[in-house]
Tab-separated table of C-alpha atoms in Angstrom:
chain	number	residue	atom	x	y	z
H	1	MET	CA	6.595	-10.497	-0.477
H	2	LYS	CA	8.798	-8.520	-2.165
H	3	THR	CA	11.282	-6.527	0.654
H	4	PRO	CA	11.407	-3.049	-0.431
H	5	ILE	CA	14.755	-1.820	-1.568
H	6	LEU	CA	16.372	-0.050	1.838
H	7	ILE	CA	16.539	3.711	-0.126
H	8	LEU	CA	19.789	4.852	-0.320
H	9	ALA	CA	20.720	7.753	1.985
H	10	ALA	CA	22.038	10.724	-1.204
H	11	LEU	CA	17.519	9.823	-2.241
H	12	ALA	CA	16.934	12.395	1.023
H	13	THR	CA	19.217	15.628	-0.075
H	14	ALA	CA	18.847	15.112	-4.141
H	15	ALA	CA	15.718	17.774	-3.560
H	16	ILE	CA	18.500	19.988	-2.131
H	17	ALA	CA	20.932	19.831	-4.836
H	18	ASP	CA	18.783	20.573	-7.108
H	19	ALA	CA	19.177	24.477	-6.121
H	20	ALA	CA	15.415	25.235	-6.328
H	21	LEU	CA	12.382	25.952	-5.399
H	22	ARG	CA	10.849	23.631	-4.143
H	23	PRO	CA	8.124	22.285	-0.759
H	24	HIS	CA	8.198	19.864	0.385
H	25	SER	CA	6.975	16.140	-1.032
H	26	MET	CA	3.671	17.069	1.666
H	27	LEU	CA	2.489	20.267	0.515
H	28	THR	CA	0.742	19.628	-2.962
H	29	ASP	CA	-2.788	20.237	-4.612
H	30	HIS	CA	-5.473	18.973	-2.297
H	31	MET	CA	-3.741	19.073	0.793
H	32	VAL	CA	-5.086	19.760	4.054
H	33	LEU	CA	-3.845	21.798	6.993
H	34	GLN	CA	-5.287	22.011	10.649
H	35	GLN	CA	-7.558	24.687	11.250
H	36	GLN	CA	-6.746	27.395	14.195
H	37	THR	CA	-2.684	26.868	14.196
H	38	ASP	CA	0.508	28.087	13.007
H	39	ALA	CA	0.706	25.406	10.791
H	40	THR	CA	4.134	24.707	9.259
H	41	LEU	CA	5.659	24.542	5.810
H	42	ARG	CA	8.182	23.898	5.038
H	43	GLY	CA	10.324	23.298	1.316
H	44	THR	CA	14.030	23.743	-0.205
H	45	ASP	CA	16.069	26.518	-2.268
H	46	THR	CA	19.161	27.909	-3.075
H	47	PRO	CA	21.059	28.372	0.502
H	48	GLY	CA	20.340	32.062	1.430
H	49	ALA	CA	17.373	32.460	-0.728
H	50	ARG	CA	13.949	35.076	0.781
H	51	ILE	CA	11.132	32.829	0.193
H	52	THR	CA	7.199	33.850	0.500
H	53	VAL	CA	4.066	32.147	1.173
H	54	THR	CA	1.180	33.936	0.618
H	55	PRO	CA	-2.288	31.988	1.456
H	56	SER	CA	-5.432	32.474	-0.475
H	57	TRP	CA	-7.951	32.723	3.095
H	58	ASP	CA	-6.248	36.358	4.374
H	59	SER	CA	-3.581	37.245	1.981
H	60	ARG	CA	-1.042	37.740	4.575
H	61	THR	CA	2.918	36.887	3.195
H	62	TYR	CA	5.356	34.893	5.141
H	63	THR	CA	8.395	35.289	4.940
H	64	ALA	CA	11.964	33.272	5.350
H	65	THR	CA	15.652	32.986	4.723
H	66	THR	CA	17.005	29.157	3.452
H	67	GLY	CA	19.632	28.408	5.723
H	68	ALA	CA	22.984	27.102	4.270
H	69	ASP	CA	21.935	23.758	3.731
H	70	GLY	CA	19.079	24.839	1.331
H	71	ARG	CA	16.327	24.572	4.013
H	72	TRP	CA	13.469	26.787	5.284
H	73	ALA	CA	10.493	26.944	7.066
H	74	VAL	CA	7.378	29.343	8.414
H	75	ASN	CA	4.666	28.775	10.221
H	76	VAL	CA	1.315	29.942	8.690
H	77	ALA	CA	-2.130	31.309	11.140
H	78	THR	CA	-4.976	29.275	9.602
H	79	PRO	CA	-8.700	30.116	9.637
H	80	ALA	CA	-11.334	28.327	11.067
H	81	GLY	CA	-11.890	24.991	9.649
H	82	SER	CA	-14.903	24.816	6.160
H	83	TYR	CA	-15.235	23.049	3.252
H	84	THR	CA	-14.215	26.227	1.738
H	85	PRO	CA	-10.887	25.341	-0.758
H	86	TYR	CA	-8.849	27.867	-0.809
H	87	SER	CA	-4.833	28.578	-2.700
H	88	ILE	CA	-1.437	29.030	-1.441
H	89	THR	CA	1.319	30.726	-3.318
H	90	ILE	CA	5.082	30.525	-3.071
H	91	GLY	CA	7.610	32.555	-4.506
H	92	ASN	CA	11.159	33.647	-3.955
H	93	ASP	CA	13.638	36.590	-4.212
H	94	SER	CA	14.836	35.164	-8.191
H	95	GLY	CA	11.463	35.083	-9.256
H	96	GLU	CA	10.130	31.572	-9.284
H	97	SER	CA	6.488	31.293	-8.080
H	98	LEU	CA	3.982	27.816	-7.736
H	99	THR	CA	0.499	28.100	-6.679
H	100	LEU	CA	-0.872	24.890	-4.411
H	101	ASP	CA	-4.590	24.641	-5.118
H	102	ASP	CA	-7.991	22.768	-3.728
H	103	VAL	CA	-5.980	23.728	-0.234
H	104	LEU	CA	-8.603	22.385	2.644
H	105	VAL	CA	-8.133	23.682	6.434
H	106	GLY	CA	-9.358	21.668	8.820
H	107	GLU	CA	-8.382	18.438	11.047
H	108	VAL	CA	-5.597	16.604	10.118
H	109	TRP	CA	-4.533	13.176	12.381
H	110	LEU	CA	-1.081	10.774	10.983
H	111	ALA	CA	-2.369	6.749	11.301
H	112	SER	CA	0.595	4.613	11.300
H	113	GLY	CA	1.074	0.840	12.915
H	114	GLN	CA	1.222	-2.162	10.680
H	115	SER	CA	-1.343	-4.374	8.308
H	116	ASN	CA	-4.549	-3.449	9.689
H	117	MET	CA	-4.310	0.372	9.679
H	118	GLN	CA	-2.344	-0.260	6.000
H	119	MET	CA	-5.117	-2.149	4.828
H	120	PRO	CA	-6.735	-0.466	2.313
H	121	LEU	CA	-10.348	-0.372	1.778
H	122	LYS	CA	-9.684	-2.899	-1.442
H	123	GLY	CA	-8.630	-5.419	0.995
H	124	PHE	CA	-5.469	-7.991	0.691
H	125	PRO	CA	-5.558	-10.840	-1.614
H	126	GLY	CA	-7.780	-13.783	0.319
H	127	CYS	CA	-8.616	-10.748	3.022
H	128	CYS	CA	-11.827	-8.808	2.477
H	129	VAL	CA	-12.855	-5.698	3.950
H	130	ARG	CA	-16.532	-5.225	4.710
H	131	GLY	CA	-18.573	-2.994	2.328
H	132	GLY	CA	-15.267	-2.091	1.357
H	133	TYR	CA	-16.220	-1.645	-2.318
H	134	ASP	CA	-19.727	0.091	-1.539
H	135	GLU	CA	-17.399	2.592	0.061
H	136	ILE	CA	-15.476	3.270	-3.533
H	137	ALA	CA	-18.305	3.698	-5.035
H	138	SER	CA	-19.368	6.099	-2.948
H	139	ALA	CA	-16.276	7.710	-2.189
H	140	GLY	CA	-16.547	11.032	-5.226
H	141	ALA	CA	-19.647	12.165	-1.998
H	142	GLN	CA	-16.642	12.990	0.078
H	143	ALA	CA	-14.281	14.615	-2.479
H	144	GLY	CA	-14.280	18.030	-0.198
H	145	LYS	CA	-14.403	16.822	2.899
H	146	ILE	CA	-11.844	13.943	3.306
H	147	ARG	CA	-8.216	13.766	1.564
H	148	PHE	CA	-5.162	11.256	2.286
H	149	TYR	CA	-1.404	11.433	1.766
H	150	THR	CA	-0.225	7.354	2.106
H	151	LEU	CA	3.472	6.926	2.243
H	152	PRO	CA	4.404	3.884	-0.083
H	153	LEU	CA	6.054	0.743	1.819
H	154	ALA	CA	10.240	1.958	1.591
H	155	GLN	CA	12.450	1.324	4.411
H	156	SER	CA	16.026	2.795	5.368
H	157	TYR	CA	18.758	2.826	7.050
H	158	THR	CA	19.333	6.566	7.613
H	159	PRO	CA	16.688	9.575	7.798
H	160	ILE	CA	15.138	10.260	4.877
H	161	ASP	CA	13.151	14.262	4.493
H	162	THR	CA	11.064	13.447	1.500
H	163	VAL	CA	8.403	10.987	-0.297
H	164	ALA	CA	7.095	10.369	-3.389
H	165	ALA	CA	3.569	11.067	-2.763
H	166	VAL	CA	0.657	13.109	-3.445
H	167	TRP	CA	-2.141	14.010	-1.647
H	168	ALA	CA	-5.426	12.125	-3.177
H	169	VAL	CA	-8.865	13.615	-3.679
H	170	PRO	CA	-11.693	10.101	-2.168
H	171	SER	CA	-13.077	9.074	-6.127
H	172	PRO	CA	-13.996	5.528	-7.103
H	173	GLU	CA	-10.375	5.448	-8.920
H	174	THR	CA	-8.383	6.667	-5.638
H	175	ALA	CA	-10.294	4.632	-2.826
H	176	PRO	CA	-9.009	1.025	-3.118
H	177	GLU	CA	-5.657	2.341	-1.993
H	178	PHE	CA	-6.948	4.083	1.562
H	179	SER	CA	-6.525	2.628	4.909
H	180	ALA	CA	-9.945	1.360	5.657
H	181	VAL	CA	-9.598	2.247	9.417
H	182	ALA	CA	-8.763	5.724	8.685
H	183	TRP	CA	-11.146	6.091	6.425
H	184	HIS	CA	-14.146	5.602	8.639
H	185	TYR	CA	-12.212	7.200	11.075
H	186	ALA	CA	-11.994	10.568	8.743
H	187	ARG	CA	-15.640	10.477	7.874
H	188	ARG	CA	-16.914	10.034	11.450
H	189	LEU	CA	-14.912	12.643	12.050
H	190	THR	CA	-16.430	15.332	9.226
H	191	ASP	CA	-20.000	13.806	9.991
H	192	VAL	CA	-19.605	15.309	13.050
H	193	LEU	CA	-17.057	18.178	13.235
H	194	GLU	CA	-18.324	19.022	9.857
H	195	VAL	CA	-14.703	20.509	8.609
H	196	PRO	CA	-12.564	18.759	6.412
H	197	VAL	CA	-10.425	16.017	7.772
H	198	GLY	CA	-6.745	15.432	6.627
H	199	ILE	CA	-5.317	11.737	6.932
H	200	VAL	CA	-1.192	10.932	6.685
H	201	SER	CA	-1.396	7.360	6.199
H	202	ALA	CA	1.751	5.990	7.337
H	203	ALA	CA	1.800	2.031	7.822
H	204	PHE	CA	3.743	-1.153	6.671
H	205	GLY	CA	2.448	-4.206	7.206
H	206	GLY	CA	3.761	-6.840	9.568
H	207	ALA	CA	6.382	-3.718	11.297
H	208	ARG	CA	6.865	-3.579	14.726
H	209	VAL	CA	7.234	-1.389	17.258
H	210	GLU	CA	11.126	-1.092	16.838
H	211	SER	CA	10.769	-0.554	13.157
H	212	TRP	CA	9.067	2.803	13.954
H	213	THR	CA	12.108	3.717	16.682
H	214	PRO	CA	14.880	5.955	15.949
H	215	ARG	CA	18.494	4.155	16.195
H	216	ASP	CA	19.586	6.400	19.072
H	217	MET	CA	17.008	4.180	21.418
H	218	LEU	CA	17.535	1.192	19.155
H	219	GLU	CA	20.594	0.958	20.489
H	220	THR	CA	20.047	0.584	24.438
H	221	TYR	CA	17.704	-2.286	23.532
H	222	PRO	CA	20.403	-5.373	24.244
H	223	ASP	CA	17.935	-7.474	21.751
H	224	VAL	CA	17.630	-5.866	19.060
H	225	SER	CA	21.202	-6.059	16.321
H	226	LEU	CA	21.671	-2.300	13.707
H	227	ASP	CA	24.474	-4.009	12.226
H	228	PRO	CA	23.128	-4.098	8.147
H	229	ALA	CA	24.010	-7.012	7.872
H	230	ASP	CA	21.740	-8.258	10.540
H	231	ILE	CA	19.153	-6.606	9.444
H	232	GLU	CA	19.363	-7.499	5.704
H	233	ALA	CA	19.058	-11.323	7.457
H	234	MET	CA	15.233	-10.246	8.634
H	235	ALA	CA	11.898	-10.841	7.488
H	236	GLY	CA	11.258	-7.228	5.353
H	237	TYR	CA	8.678	-6.386	7.839
H	238	LEU	CA	10.295	-7.303	11.093
H	239	ARG	CA	13.148	-4.520	10.113
H	240	PRO	CA	13.791	-2.145	13.115
H	241	LEU	CA	14.850	1.230	12.953
H	242	VAL	CA	13.888	1.772	8.872
H	243	MET	CA	10.374	2.571	8.436
H	244	TYR	CA	11.175	4.830	11.472
H	245	ASN	CA	13.942	6.362	8.589
H	246	ALA	CA	12.003	6.130	5.631
H	247	MET	CA	8.508	6.851	6.866
H	248	PHE	CA	8.106	8.656	9.857
H	249	ASN	CA	10.611	10.862	9.196
H	250	PRO	CA	9.598	12.373	5.992
H	251	VAL	CA	6.474	13.577	8.013
H	252	LYS	CA	7.076	14.567	11.098
H	253	GLY	CA	7.425	18.069	10.140
H	254	TYR	CA	3.506	18.263	9.678
H	255	THR	CA	1.007	19.593	11.882
H	256	TYR	CA	-1.375	17.306	13.485
H	257	LYS	CA	-4.228	17.377	16.175
H	258	GLY	CA	-3.400	13.604	16.807
H	259	ILE	CA	-1.483	9.792	15.734
H	260	ILE	CA	-4.117	6.805	15.526
H	261	TRP	CA	-2.171	3.554	15.924
H	262	TYR	CA	-2.735	-0.313	14.824
H	263	GLN	CA	0.180	-1.945	15.846
H	264	GLY	CA	1.394	-5.180	17.719
H	265	CYS	CA	0.603	-8.684	16.100
H	266	SER	CA	4.567	-8.606	15.055
H	267	ASN	CA	5.152	-8.266	18.719
H	268	VAL	CA	3.371	-10.668	20.445
H	269	ARG	CA	6.369	-13.252	20.844
H	270	SER	CA	8.183	-10.391	22.767
H	271	TRP	CA	5.314	-8.743	24.416
H	272	GLU	CA	7.652	-7.976	27.826
H	273	THR	CA	9.361	-4.694	26.206
H	274	TYR	CA	6.358	-3.333	24.196
H	275	ALA	CA	5.038	-1.688	27.395
H	276	ASP	CA	8.214	0.196	27.805
H	277	ARG	CA	9.278	0.607	23.828
H	278	LEU	CA	5.562	1.691	22.439
H	279	SER	CA	5.391	4.580	25.760
H	280	ALA	CA	9.364	5.580	24.077
H	281	MET	CA	8.139	5.479	21.283
H	282	ILE	CA	5.195	7.752	21.530
H	283	THR	CA	7.156	9.908	23.556
H	284	ARG	CA	9.676	10.313	21.313
H	285	TRP	CA	7.179	11.114	18.407
H	286	ARG	CA	5.531	13.451	20.229
H	287	ALA	CA	8.913	15.493	20.696
H	288	GLU	CA	10.470	15.298	17.052
H	289	ILE	CA	6.836	16.081	15.409
H	290	GLY	CA	6.700	19.419	18.096
H	291	LEU	CA	3.407	20.042	19.535
H	292	GLY	CA	3.451	19.018	22.985
H	293	ASP	CA	1.548	15.844	23.781
H	294	ILE	CA	-0.434	15.273	20.944
H	295	PRO	CA	-3.608	12.690	21.348
H	296	PHE	CA	-2.335	9.272	20.265
H	297	TYR	CA	-5.383	6.695	19.908
H	298	ALA	CA	-4.228	2.887	19.050
H	299	VAL	CA	-6.753	-0.264	18.509
H	300	GLU	CA	-5.982	-3.100	20.831
H	301	ILE	CA	-5.136	-6.448	18.197
H	302	ALA	CA	-8.027	-8.409	17.661
H	303	PRO	CA	-8.637	-12.377	18.648
H	304	TYR	CA	-6.464	-14.501	16.325
H	305	ASP	CA	-4.492	-18.260	16.635
H	306	TYR	CA	-0.962	-17.519	16.589
H	307	ASP	CA	-0.796	-21.116	16.732
H	308	THR	CA	3.340	-21.042	16.345
H	309	PRO	CA	5.452	-21.966	19.080
H	310	ASN	CA	6.704	-18.781	20.209
H	311	GLU	CA	3.784	-16.797	19.729
H	312	ASP	CA	1.081	-19.325	20.611
H	313	GLY	CA	-0.566	-18.278	23.958
H	314	ARG	CA	0.999	-14.877	24.162
H	315	SER	CA	-1.285	-12.144	22.362
H	316	PRO	CA	-3.505	-12.099	25.762
H	317	MET	CA	-0.049	-10.538	27.445
H	318	LEU	CA	0.253	-8.403	24.317
H	319	ARG	CA	-2.952	-6.696	25.020
H	320	LEU	CA	-2.365	-6.170	28.379
H	321	ALA	CA	0.915	-4.907	27.539
H	322	GLN	CA	-0.595	-2.315	25.213
H	323	TRP	CA	-3.098	-1.014	28.235
H	324	GLU	CA	-0.707	-0.648	30.384
H	325	ALA	CA	1.744	1.220	27.701
H	326	VAL	CA	-1.204	4.155	26.973
H	327	SER	CA	-1.290	4.275	30.401
H	328	ARG	CA	2.466	5.392	31.217
H	329	VAL	CA	1.752	9.017	29.011
H	330	PRO	CA	-0.716	11.818	28.859
H	331	GLN	CA	-3.240	11.988	26.275
H	332	ALA	CA	-3.466	8.203	25.441
H	333	ASP	CA	-5.995	5.840	25.365
H	334	MET	CA	-7.355	2.516	23.066
H	335	ILE	CA	-9.936	0.794	21.794
H	336	CYS	CA	-11.028	-2.347	22.979
H	337	ILE	CA	-12.117	-5.540	19.612
H	338	ASN	CA	-12.658	-8.559	21.151
H	339	ASP	CA	-16.034	-8.961	19.065
H	340	LEU	CA	-15.215	-7.224	15.979
H	341	VAL	CA	-14.219	-11.279	14.489
H	342	GLU	CA	-16.337	-13.718	13.092
H	343	PRO	CA	-15.156	-17.671	13.792
H	344	TYR	CA	-14.665	-18.013	10.598
H	345	GLU	CA	-11.392	-15.583	11.270
H	346	ARG	CA	-9.559	-17.819	13.786
H	347	HIS	CA	-6.598	-18.090	11.279
H	348	ASN	CA	-7.172	-14.366	9.279
H	349	ILE	CA	-4.691	-11.479	11.177
H	350	HIS	CA	-6.462	-9.519	9.049
H	351	PRO	CA	-10.462	-9.228	10.384
H	352	ALA	CA	-12.835	-8.006	7.742
H	353	GLU	CA	-14.697	-5.992	10.003
H	354	LYS	CA	-12.922	-2.471	9.431
H	355	ALA	CA	-15.883	0.382	9.774
H	356	ALA	CA	-16.811	-0.308	13.551
H	357	VAL	CA	-12.765	0.064	14.228
H	358	GLY	CA	-12.663	3.201	12.381
H	359	LYS	CA	-15.796	4.275	13.448
H	360	ARG	CA	-14.597	3.220	18.069
H	361	LEU	CA	-11.592	5.496	17.062
H	362	GLY	CA	-12.927	8.241	15.750
H	363	ASP	CA	-15.958	8.190	18.842
H	364	LEU	CA	-13.122	8.308	21.652
H	365	SER	CA	-11.588	11.226	19.574
H	366	LEU	CA	-14.968	12.802	19.202
H	367	ASN	CA	-15.149	12.483	23.235
H	368	ARG	CA	-11.846	13.297	24.474
H	369	THR	CA	-9.933	15.164	22.383
H	370	TYR	CA	-12.854	17.248	20.703
H	371	GLY	CA	-15.441	17.016	24.042
H	372	ARG	CA	-18.387	15.530	22.267
H	373	ARG	CA	-19.301	13.515	25.696
H	374	GLN	CA	-22.528	12.264	24.048
H	375	PHE	CA	-20.210	9.954	21.619
H	376	LEU	CA	-19.574	7.493	24.196
H	377	ALA	CA	-15.570	6.178	24.563
H	378	GLY	CA	-14.134	4.091	27.397
H	379	SER	CA	-14.752	-0.228	27.554
H	380	PRO	CA	-16.734	-1.787	30.688
H	381	ARG	CA	-13.503	-3.384	32.580
H	382	TYR	CA	-13.180	-6.264	34.701
H	383	LYS	CA	-13.928	-4.076	38.790
H	384	GLY	CA	-13.481	-7.529	41.058
H	385	HIS	CA	-14.527	-10.598	41.174
H	386	ARG	CA	-15.564	-12.742	43.790
H	387	PHE	CA	-16.725	-16.496	44.801
H	388	GLU	CA	-19.695	-18.303	45.673
H	389	GLY	CA	-20.236	-22.072	45.977
H	390	ARG	CA	-19.663	-23.244	42.125
H	391	GLU	CA	-19.869	-19.746	41.000
H	392	ALA	CA	-17.552	-16.682	40.293
H	393	TRP	CA	-19.134	-13.155	40.774
H	394	VAL	CA	-17.360	-11.113	38.140
H	395	ALA	CA	-17.642	-7.225	39.292
H	396	ILE	CA	-17.668	-4.444	36.176
H	397	ASP	CA	-16.824	-1.058	35.434
H	398	SER	CA	-19.488	-0.126	32.697
H	399	PRO	CA	-19.016	4.107	32.625
H	400	ASN	CA	-21.429	3.892	30.063
H	401	ASP	CA	-25.331	3.055	30.285
H	402	GLY	CA	-24.456	-0.551	32.236
H	403	ILE	CA	-24.137	-3.578	30.259
H	404	CYS	CA	-25.963	-4.250	26.918
H	405	ARG	CA	-26.334	-8.224	27.514
H	406	ASN	CA	-28.399	-10.721	29.463
H	407	TYR	CA	-28.240	-13.497	27.499
H	408	ASP	CA	-25.656	-15.739	25.114
H	409	ILE	CA	-22.610	-13.879	27.302
H	410	ARG	CA	-19.559	-15.886	25.525
H	411	GLY	CA	-15.816	-15.456	26.342
H	412	PHE	CA	-15.903	-16.100	30.036
H	413	GLU	CA	-13.404	-19.198	31.370
H	414	ILE	CA	-13.056	-20.083	35.092
H	415	ALA	CA	-10.481	-22.533	36.472
H	416	GLY	CA	-10.410	-24.328	39.645
H	417	PRO	CA	-7.201	-25.146	41.910
H	418	ASP	CA	-5.584	-27.084	39.456
H	419	GLY	CA	-5.329	-24.042	36.669
H	420	VAL	CA	-6.753	-25.339	34.005
H	421	PHE	CA	-9.776	-23.147	32.757
H	422	TYR	CA	-12.587	-24.006	31.009
H	423	PRO	CA	-15.491	-21.970	28.933
H	424	ALA	CA	-18.449	-21.091	31.416
H	425	ASP	CA	-21.467	-23.066	30.585
H	426	GLN	CA	-23.366	-20.642	32.299
H	427	ALA	CA	-22.452	-16.544	32.218
H	428	ARG	CA	-25.804	-14.292	33.453
H	429	LEU	CA	-26.253	-10.797	34.413
H	430	ASN	CA	-27.419	-9.984	37.709
H	431	TRP	CA	-29.100	-6.687	37.463
H	432	GLN	CA	-29.005	-5.465	40.986
H	433	THR	CA	-25.367	-5.775	41.322
H	434	ASN	CA	-24.017	-5.502	37.716
H	435	GLU	CA	-22.276	-8.728	38.075
H	436	ILE	CA	-21.703	-11.052	35.868
H	437	VAL	CA	-22.603	-14.689	37.586
H	438	VAL	CA	-19.656	-17.256	35.516
H	439	SER	CA	-19.639	-20.933	36.496
H	440	SER	CA	-19.247	-24.138	34.342
H	441	ASP	CA	-20.122	-27.645	35.079
H	442	ARG	CA	-16.403	-29.011	35.172
H	443	VAL	CA	-15.062	-26.628	37.604
H	444	ASP	CA	-16.977	-27.322	41.774
H	445	GLU	CA	-14.156	-24.881	43.399
H	446	PRO	CA	-13.844	-22.035	41.272
H	447	ARG	CA	-10.314	-20.099	41.794
H	448	ALA	CA	-9.987	-17.564	38.816
H	449	VAL	CA	-12.241	-16.033	35.806
H	450	ARG	CA	-11.248	-14.592	33.082
H	451	TYR	CA	-12.542	-13.213	29.717
H	452	GLY	CA	-11.189	-12.809	26.408
H	453	PHE	CA	-7.614	-14.278	27.412
H	454	GLY	CA	-6.658	-16.148	24.914
H	455	ASP	CA	-5.776	-15.677	21.418
H	456	PHE	CA	-8.565	-16.598	19.907
H	457	VAL	CA	-12.077	-15.938	22.534
H	458	PRO	CA	-13.988	-13.498	21.254
H	459	GLY	CA	-16.669	-11.981	23.687
H	460	THR	CA	-20.134	-10.989	23.513
H	461	LEU	CA	-20.685	-8.944	26.599
H	462	HIS	CA	-21.155	-4.850	26.150
H	463	GLY	CA	-21.355	-1.630	27.608
H	464	GLY	CA	-23.129	1.299	25.922
H	465	ASN	CA	-22.442	1.669	22.098
H	466	TYR	CA	-21.679	-1.193	22.103
H	467	LEU	CA	-18.414	-1.022	23.254
H	468	PRO	CA	-16.858	-4.183	24.413
H	469	LEU	CA	-15.916	-6.191	26.947
H	470	ILE	CA	-11.716	-5.476	27.739
H	471	PRO	CA	-10.363	-8.818	27.923
H	472	PHE	CA	-9.103	-9.879	31.281
H	473	SER	CA	-7.821	-12.655	33.860
H	474	SER	CA	-8.178	-12.150	37.515
H	475	GLU	CA	-4.536	-13.794	36.943
H	476	PHE	CA	-2.822	-11.312	36.576
H	477	CYS	CA	-5.016	-8.339	38.523
H	478	ARG	CA	-3.068	-5.839	40.912
H	479	SER	CA	-3.713	-5.991	44.382
H	480	GLY	CA	-6.752	-4.242	45.441
H	481	GLU	CA	-9.223	-4.612	42.475
H	482	ASN	CA	-10.604	-7.894	43.986
H	483	LEU	CA	-13.706	-8.306	45.742
């Protein structure tokens, strides 16, 4: 794949140098604004120009004066969300004027990460999206409900402010390029909330968390070099800093409800630093967006056989680091997708099942952010364990309707004093105690038990709403968790 060319900083200031009334590149026809808030609209003009902004929903005129750098910004009070299209007229004291049409007001979410968030409904070459073309064929039915603002893949050594993108209306012509996860997420929200949903999609395949981190933070990481020669010698998708500059900085000034995030595969080899760096990135992004601790909902990386010396066997630790990261910051959570791969996808890092991922993110948001408690959130988790003879009895904390499977439970492994794990020959549910009883004919004296704790160890145990048991290993449990 050809690496995107690094963008020169001069491009970021081109709009200002033009010295004409110009809304920011995110302000286009068909955009979605966050409902019932003060949504920030911004742009450029000549220094000292008086700017007027008049939305059609209340015909109120907001004013601003451009600074010495030619930038202006106004906060516009938005109404309750609805499927009613509005317009916004922007003018200046020189008589210039323009109108943004078909503007919707609803819920706006930023979708970011790496390739599994970027992966469009049409799929990638050799990697299909299950049901993707069915969604594409019917996308026009969502034209008045969902809008996408998809950033082109770009990199930059310095922060840029504008991008070449427009808000797109769903249709069979536009939908093939929409993030599949974000599409199903948006559909879930608009179906339940009955307001429009706008997705700002800023994802780059293969990007590390360091790719989405600003320079001043990266300068404190001893293993990260910001020398341009070192950066350019790297595979393009692994470069630090450059996605933050080119794909987050231009959109951070928009008004969002929250962020959804699917990333981590490219940090498997450096899992030890991931929890610190992701939690720090979340805190920084929120600070720069300037809306407080807006929700941040992540996706646990899927089972995949990395099969390389510096990554093999490390993805279970990365998953633990993901959960640790979201536990460190407020208003953050994650979904598990350990069950959403097929056996043939062992060496496919882009699983075909994207609808369930988007819907689980949607249900998490509906429950945690919008108070719709009937949409269950929170996977079953390991609670503790005890050993009885040849068996490990694993207690499960299942907050939603208990355990929904008592047969063909796969994904458990058990080890004896030698520390060698073997797949369980038996894993059954004890209804009275809500424990899974695990054993293997090859282990006489069990000393450890785990579930889904490998690069590619899909599981079949579910709780309410078909939410999967989160992978765990008793070897890495904190003291006090054992029974």
